[in-house]
Amino acid sequence: MTRLRRALNGIAEEAPMVDLADLALAGHRRRRRVTALLAAATVATMVAGATTATVTSIRSHGVAAAWRTEAAAAPLRSHDAAATPQTEAAVPDLPGGRVGPLAYAYRTPCDVDRERKTIDCAAVEWRVVTRAGTTYRLPQALALNDQERRVPVAISRDGRMLAYYSRQAQAHVVRDLVDGSQVTSPVTVKEERIGIGSMLVVSDDGRHVVFDPREGSKEPGLLIDMRTGKTVRIPGEYEPVSIKDGIAELVRYVKTDLWLMPVTGGGRPVRFAGAYITFSELAPDGRTVAAAEMKDLQKQKLSLLDTAGGRAPRKVAVRGLPEKAGVIATGPWRSGSELTLFALHGKGTHVYSVDIGTGRARRLADYPPGKPGGFLVLPGVASG
Amino acid sequence: MDRHDGFREFVLARQQALMRTAYLLVGDAHLAEDLLQSVLVKIAGKWPGLARDGNPKAYTRRALVNQYISWRRRPRPEAPSADPPEHGVSHDEETLDRIMLRQALAKLTRKQRAVIVLRFWEDLTEAQTAEALGCSVGNVKSQTHHALARLRALAPELAGPDSLSDLQEVAR
């Protein structure tokens, strides 16, 4: 076998598993319905004496629109936070089927009555916003448990997968927003286990989730294979950062141990001297992660850490952020040299792309200002 | 017995192989799934005739390749959630080859890319490739020649001494 064939084989092996028979049949039925409706419209138009040209125009546009929204899926419009403002009363529930990838999710805040000095969290709920700018309520996702602990949701790096905890199922659910499918975890997790600072991460293919019941405690976490129900126990002192290419990235703070654990378990942690936070996922080179040393956070400096242990950390001063901006998280790598970075300044959260060679930051997108007490969940960033 | 049972069986048996072809053609998992699904929707509509007196496997492959070539390129605007750019987690030779080939394939024309996938992944003959693409054998030869020349220029490591001789042999 030539290197070309071997490389083609290698790429082909990376194709995800699919199950398309029922989706294709559903698409076929939708097409038939659209065609039938258009045929009826054609007859009506002919009866009304409309011209053939008009009918042709309606037909082609009608089919194209239905096809784009119902069958072809995956709208790739850039997220615009200001698009389609919706009033509170008009926010619909997330419908079944295909809604397109998400830009972010947020939890609504508790109602605070300053005069009576009371806080009512009964109406707290999760909402999601698609890249197309539409907001949906997510009543099926538990937002607070009976102990009023926050229950996280997570969005995959590409916005396609949404993971949440379902009170009804007492388990995690992963919903594919592009093809509309949904998988409920075979592993039940009692609601009472969800404690302070619980965290959740979902992989790009939706197959794996990491659930940490209580941040920074000795309560062990779980990596769940949504397809088989197999679990890998994660020592409680480790927190999840990401799941990418079959590797769960876990961090133990204070001593800063980074553990790149295969989703089947195994691997060994690597220790870094220094107190690092805001860890990124593994870079495309398969060995670098970005993080910020605590003492550098105010200085807007990132450190590039070598998980293979062969290179000393390299510091990158980020240029182009407002002086008072606070770096809150690193996100997915956009390429081998560009990393997304989330920063708080002004009235909201802003996304930047940072060239890790030069440190130059380029603003990519803005998230709307959250209400105090609300909570923003971003794609590819561990939620908790 | 559902009238779609035959179609379901066909998809169950072939979907993974078709998905791999689609993935090689578009280089993105989500787009590959979209592409394959859109083709399978059409195949579902034609299934009774195809099952009776057609060759569903060859027809579907042909539909997939042609849909890919004619597919309207969708805009890929910058979004805060980047797609995974590369899949390598190690630095071995095979990983580097895959990364290089991905980048090189992205620079080919759609028809050139389709020819490479059909000839070197599906192992089709020139005549079968011509049939799948709905063009002449001569056209397949010239597309293969140009695609390989481009690949050699873009990824010379992939076209090393071993690969080069094999490539030339296949291109003949």
CSV table of C-alpha atoms in Angstrom, one decimal, chain B residues 24-129:
chain,number,residue,atom,x,y,z
B,24,LEU,CA,-12.8,11.9,2.1
B,25,LEU,CA,-14.6,14.1,-0.4
B,26,VAL,CA,-15.6,17.0,1.9
B,27,GLY,CA,-13.1,16.6,4.7
B,28,ASP,CA,-15.6,17.6,7.4
B,29,ALA,CA,-17.7,15.2,9.4
B,30,HIS,CA,-20.8,17.3,9.6
B,31,LEU,CA,-20.7,18.3,5.9
B,32,ALA,CA,-20.0,14.7,5.0
B,33,GLU,CA,-23.1,13.6,6.9
B,34,ASP,CA,-25.2,16.3,5.3
B,35,LEU,CA,-24.0,15.3,1.9
B,36,LEU,CA,-24.6,11.6,2.4
B,37,GLN,CA,-28.0,12.2,4.0
B,38,SER,CA,-29.1,14.4,1.1
B,39,VAL,CA,-28.1,11.7,-1.3
B,40,LEU,CA,-29.8,9.0,0.6
B,41,VAL,CA,-33.1,11.0,0.7
B,42,LYS,CA,-33.0,11.0,-3.1
B,43,ILE,CA,-32.1,7.3,-3.2
B,44,ALA,CA,-35.1,6.5,-0.9
B,45,GLY,CA,-37.4,8.0,-3.5
B,46,LYS,CA,-35.9,5.9,-6.3
B,47,TRP,CA,-35.5,2.8,-4.3
B,48,PRO,CA,-38.3,0.6,-5.8
B,49,GLY,CA,-36.9,1.0,-9.3
B,50,LEU,CA,-33.3,0.7,-8.2
B,51,ALA,CA,-34.0,-2.5,-6.2
B,52,ARG,CA,-35.9,-4.0,-9.1
B,53,ASP,CA,-33.5,-3.5,-11.9
B,54,GLY,CA,-30.7,-1.2,-10.9
B,55,ASN,CA,-27.3,-1.4,-9.2
B,56,PRO,CA,-28.0,0.5,-5.9
B,57,LYS,CA,-24.4,0.5,-4.8
B,58,ALA,CA,-23.0,2.0,-8.0
B,59,TYR,CA,-25.9,4.4,-8.4
B,60,THR,CA,-25.5,5.7,-4.8
B,61,ARG,CA,-21.8,6.2,-5.2
B,62,ARG,CA,-22.4,8.0,-8.5
B,63,ALA,CA,-25.1,10.2,-6.9
B,64,LEU,CA,-22.8,10.9,-4.0
B,65,VAL,CA,-19.8,12.0,-6.1
B,66,ASN,CA,-22.0,14.1,-8.4
B,67,GLN,CA,-23.8,15.7,-5.6
B,68,TYR,CA,-20.5,16.6,-4.1
B,69,ILE,CA,-19.2,18.1,-7.3
B,70,SER,CA,-22.3,20.2,-7.9
B,71,TRP,CA,-23.0,21.0,-4.3
B,72,ARG,CA,-23.3,24.7,-3.6
B,73,ARG,CA,-20.3,25.6,-1.5
B,74,ARG,CA,-21.6,26.8,1.8
B,75,PRO,CA,-20.1,29.8,3.5
B,76,ARG,CA,-17.9,29.0,6.5
B,77,PRO,CA,-17.8,32.3,8.4
B,78,GLU,CA,-15.7,32.7,11.4
B,79,ALA,CA,-17.5,31.5,14.5
B,80,PRO,CA,-16.3,31.4,18.1
B,81,SER,CA,-16.5,27.6,18.1
B,82,ALA,CA,-13.8,26.4,15.7
B,83,ASP,CA,-14.2,23.0,14.2
B,84,PRO,CA,-11.5,20.6,15.2
B,85,PRO,CA,-8.7,21.5,12.7
B,86,GLU,CA,-6.7,18.3,12.9
B,87,HIS,CA,-7.1,15.0,14.5
B,88,GLY,CA,-3.5,14.0,15.2
B,89,VAL,CA,-2.5,13.3,18.8
B,90,SER,CA,1.0,12.0,18.0
B,91,HIS,CA,3.8,12.9,15.7
B,92,ASP,CA,4.3,9.6,13.9
B,93,GLU,CA,4.8,9.5,10.1
B,94,GLU,CA,1.2,8.3,9.4
B,95,THR,CA,-0.3,11.2,11.4
B,96,LEU,CA,1.8,13.7,9.5
B,97,ASP,CA,0.8,12.1,6.2
B,98,ARG,CA,-2.8,12.4,7.0
B,99,ILE,CA,-2.4,16.1,8.0
B,100,MET,CA,-0.5,16.8,4.8
B,101,LEU,CA,-3.0,14.9,2.7
B,102,ARG,CA,-5.9,16.7,4.2
B,103,GLN,CA,-4.3,20.1,3.4
B,104,ALA,CA,-3.4,19.0,-0.1
B,105,LEU,CA,-6.8,17.5,-0.9
B,106,ALA,CA,-8.4,20.8,0.2
B,107,LYS,CA,-6.4,22.6,-2.6
B,108,LEU,CA,-7.6,20.3,-5.4
B,109,THR,CA,-10.6,21.0,-7.5
B,110,ARG,CA,-13.7,19.0,-6.6
B,111,LYS,CA,-13.4,16.8,-9.6
B,112,GLN,CA,-9.7,16.2,-9.0
B,113,ARG,CA,-10.4,15.3,-5.4
B,114,ALA,CA,-13.2,13.0,-6.5
B,115,VAL,CA,-10.9,11.2,-8.9
B,116,ILE,CA,-8.3,10.7,-6.2
B,117,VAL,CA,-10.9,9.3,-3.9
B,118,LEU,CA,-12.4,7.0,-6.4
B,119,ARG,CA,-9.2,5.7,-7.9
B,120,PHE,CA,-7.0,5.4,-4.8
B,121,TRP,CA,-9.6,4.9,-2.0
B,122,GLU,CA,-12.4,3.0,-3.8
B,123,ASP,CA,-9.9,1.3,-6.1
B,124,LEU,CA,-12.1,1.8,-9.1
B,125,THR,CA,-10.7,1.4,-12.6
B,126,GLU,CA,-10.5,4.3,-15.0
B,127,ALA,CA,-13.6,3.0,-16.7
B,128,GLN,CA,-15.5,2.6,-13.5
B,129,THR,CA,-14.4,6.1,-12.4
